[in-house]
Coordinates of C-alpha atoms in Angstrom, one line a residue:
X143 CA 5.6 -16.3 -9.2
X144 CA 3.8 -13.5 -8.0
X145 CA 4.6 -9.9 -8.9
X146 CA 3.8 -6.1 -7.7
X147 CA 4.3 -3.1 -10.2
X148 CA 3.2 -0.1 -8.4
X149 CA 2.1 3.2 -10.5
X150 CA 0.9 6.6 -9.8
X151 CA 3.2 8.4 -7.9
X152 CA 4.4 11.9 -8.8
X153 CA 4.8 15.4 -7.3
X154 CA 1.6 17.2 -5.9
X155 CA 1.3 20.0 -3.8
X156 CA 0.0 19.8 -0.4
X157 CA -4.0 19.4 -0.4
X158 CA -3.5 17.7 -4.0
X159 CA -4.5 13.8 -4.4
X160 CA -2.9 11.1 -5.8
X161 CA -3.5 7.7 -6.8
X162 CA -2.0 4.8 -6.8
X163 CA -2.2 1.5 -8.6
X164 CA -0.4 -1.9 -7.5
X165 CA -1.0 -4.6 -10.6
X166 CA -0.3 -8.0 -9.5
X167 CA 0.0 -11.3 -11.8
X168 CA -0.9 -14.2 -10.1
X169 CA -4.7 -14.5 -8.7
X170 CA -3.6 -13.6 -5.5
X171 CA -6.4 -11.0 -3.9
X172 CA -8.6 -13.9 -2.6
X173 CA -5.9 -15.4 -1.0
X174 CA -3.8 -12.5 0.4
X175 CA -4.2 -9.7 2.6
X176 CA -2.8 -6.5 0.4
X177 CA -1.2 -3.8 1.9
X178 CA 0.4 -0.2 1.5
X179 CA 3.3 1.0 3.1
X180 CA 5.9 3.9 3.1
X181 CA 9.2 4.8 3.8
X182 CA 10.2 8.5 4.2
X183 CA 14.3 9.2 4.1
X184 CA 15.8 8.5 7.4
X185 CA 12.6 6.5 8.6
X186 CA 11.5 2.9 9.3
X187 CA 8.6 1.8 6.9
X188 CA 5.2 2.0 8.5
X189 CA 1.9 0.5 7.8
X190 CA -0.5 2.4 5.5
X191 CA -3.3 0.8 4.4
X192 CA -4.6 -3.0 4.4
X193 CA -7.3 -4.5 3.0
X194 CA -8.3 -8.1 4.0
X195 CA -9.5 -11.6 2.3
X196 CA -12.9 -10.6 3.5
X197 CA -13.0 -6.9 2.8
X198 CA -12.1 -5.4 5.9
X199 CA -10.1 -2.1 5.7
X200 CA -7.6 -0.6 8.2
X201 CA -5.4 2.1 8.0
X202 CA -2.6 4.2 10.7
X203 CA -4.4 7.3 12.2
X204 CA -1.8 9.2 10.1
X205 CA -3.8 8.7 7.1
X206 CA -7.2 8.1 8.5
X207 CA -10.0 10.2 6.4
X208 CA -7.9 11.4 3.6
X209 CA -6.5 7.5 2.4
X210 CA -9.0 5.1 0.8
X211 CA -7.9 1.6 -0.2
X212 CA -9.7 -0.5 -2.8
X213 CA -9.0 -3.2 -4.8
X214 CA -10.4 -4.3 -8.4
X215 CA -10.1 -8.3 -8.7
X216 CA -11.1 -8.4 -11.7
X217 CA -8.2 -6.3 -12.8
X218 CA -6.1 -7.6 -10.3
X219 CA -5.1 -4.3 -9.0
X220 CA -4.9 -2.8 -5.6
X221 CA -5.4 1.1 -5.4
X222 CA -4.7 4.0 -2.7
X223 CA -6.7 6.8 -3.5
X224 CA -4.6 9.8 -1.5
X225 CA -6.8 13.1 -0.6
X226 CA -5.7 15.7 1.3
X227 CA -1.9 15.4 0.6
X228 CA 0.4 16.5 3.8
X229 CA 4.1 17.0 3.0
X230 CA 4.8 14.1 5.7
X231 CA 3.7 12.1 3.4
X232 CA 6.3 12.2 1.3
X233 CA 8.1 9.1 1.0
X234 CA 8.3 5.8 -1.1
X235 CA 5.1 3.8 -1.4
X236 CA 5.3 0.0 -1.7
X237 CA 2.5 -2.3 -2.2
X238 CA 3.0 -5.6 -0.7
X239 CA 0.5 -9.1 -0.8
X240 CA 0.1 -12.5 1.3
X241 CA 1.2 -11.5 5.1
X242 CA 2.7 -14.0 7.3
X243 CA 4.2 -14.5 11.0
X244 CA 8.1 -15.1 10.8
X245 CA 8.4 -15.8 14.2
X246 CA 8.9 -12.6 15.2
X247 CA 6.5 -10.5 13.4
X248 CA 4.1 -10.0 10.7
X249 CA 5.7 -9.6 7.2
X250 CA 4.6 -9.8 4.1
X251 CA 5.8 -12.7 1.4
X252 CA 5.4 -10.1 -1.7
X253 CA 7.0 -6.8 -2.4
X254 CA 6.7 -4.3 -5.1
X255 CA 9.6 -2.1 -6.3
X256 CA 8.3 1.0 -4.8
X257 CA 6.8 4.6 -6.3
X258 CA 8.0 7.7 -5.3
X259 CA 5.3 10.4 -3.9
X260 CA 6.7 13.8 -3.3
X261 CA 4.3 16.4 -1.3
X262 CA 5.9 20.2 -1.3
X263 CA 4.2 23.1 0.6

């Protein structure tokens, strides 16, 4: 059974950085795509960050230039290296592995709990 611990969130000020860690048991990085997302109060979860099997990177144009994604197989964790911190950024990060089609649309088999990042002006 696969599982996601997220780390690394906290309070920053705006123009601060934060990183965060996603540790995942289970050799799963060179079989899954890994992801990022958030949820802000009141808001749907969006796409942050993914990295692919093969190494490719994308990220929404929210976060483009200030985000970096990464992930360390031999310590089986995925990181988001945050620059530039806007207070929209505030929400709940969640890491999530292996994405699939359900049908209707792209999901992801794997969840973490979730870390808190809080970004004040």
């Amino acid at each position: 059974q696969v599982q996601l611990v997220e780390s690394g969130g906290g309070s920053v000020q705006a123009g601060g950085s934060l990183k965060l860690s996603c540790e995942a048991s289970g050799y799963i990085f060179s079989r899954c795509d890994m992801a990022w997302f958030r949820q802000a109060p009141g808001k749907e979860r969006e796409l942050v960050s993914i990295v692919s099997t093969d190494g490719t990177t994308r990220y929404a144009d929210s976060v483009k230039g200030r985000f970096t994604i990464s992930q360390d197989n031999y310590k089986n964790t995925l990181n988001l290296q945050m620059n530039s911190l806007k207070t929209d950024d505030t929400a709940v990060y969640y890491c999530a592995a292996c994405e699939y089609y359900n049908g209707d649309t792209w999901d992801y088999t794997y969840w973490g709990q979730g870390t808190q990042v809080t970004v004040s002006s």
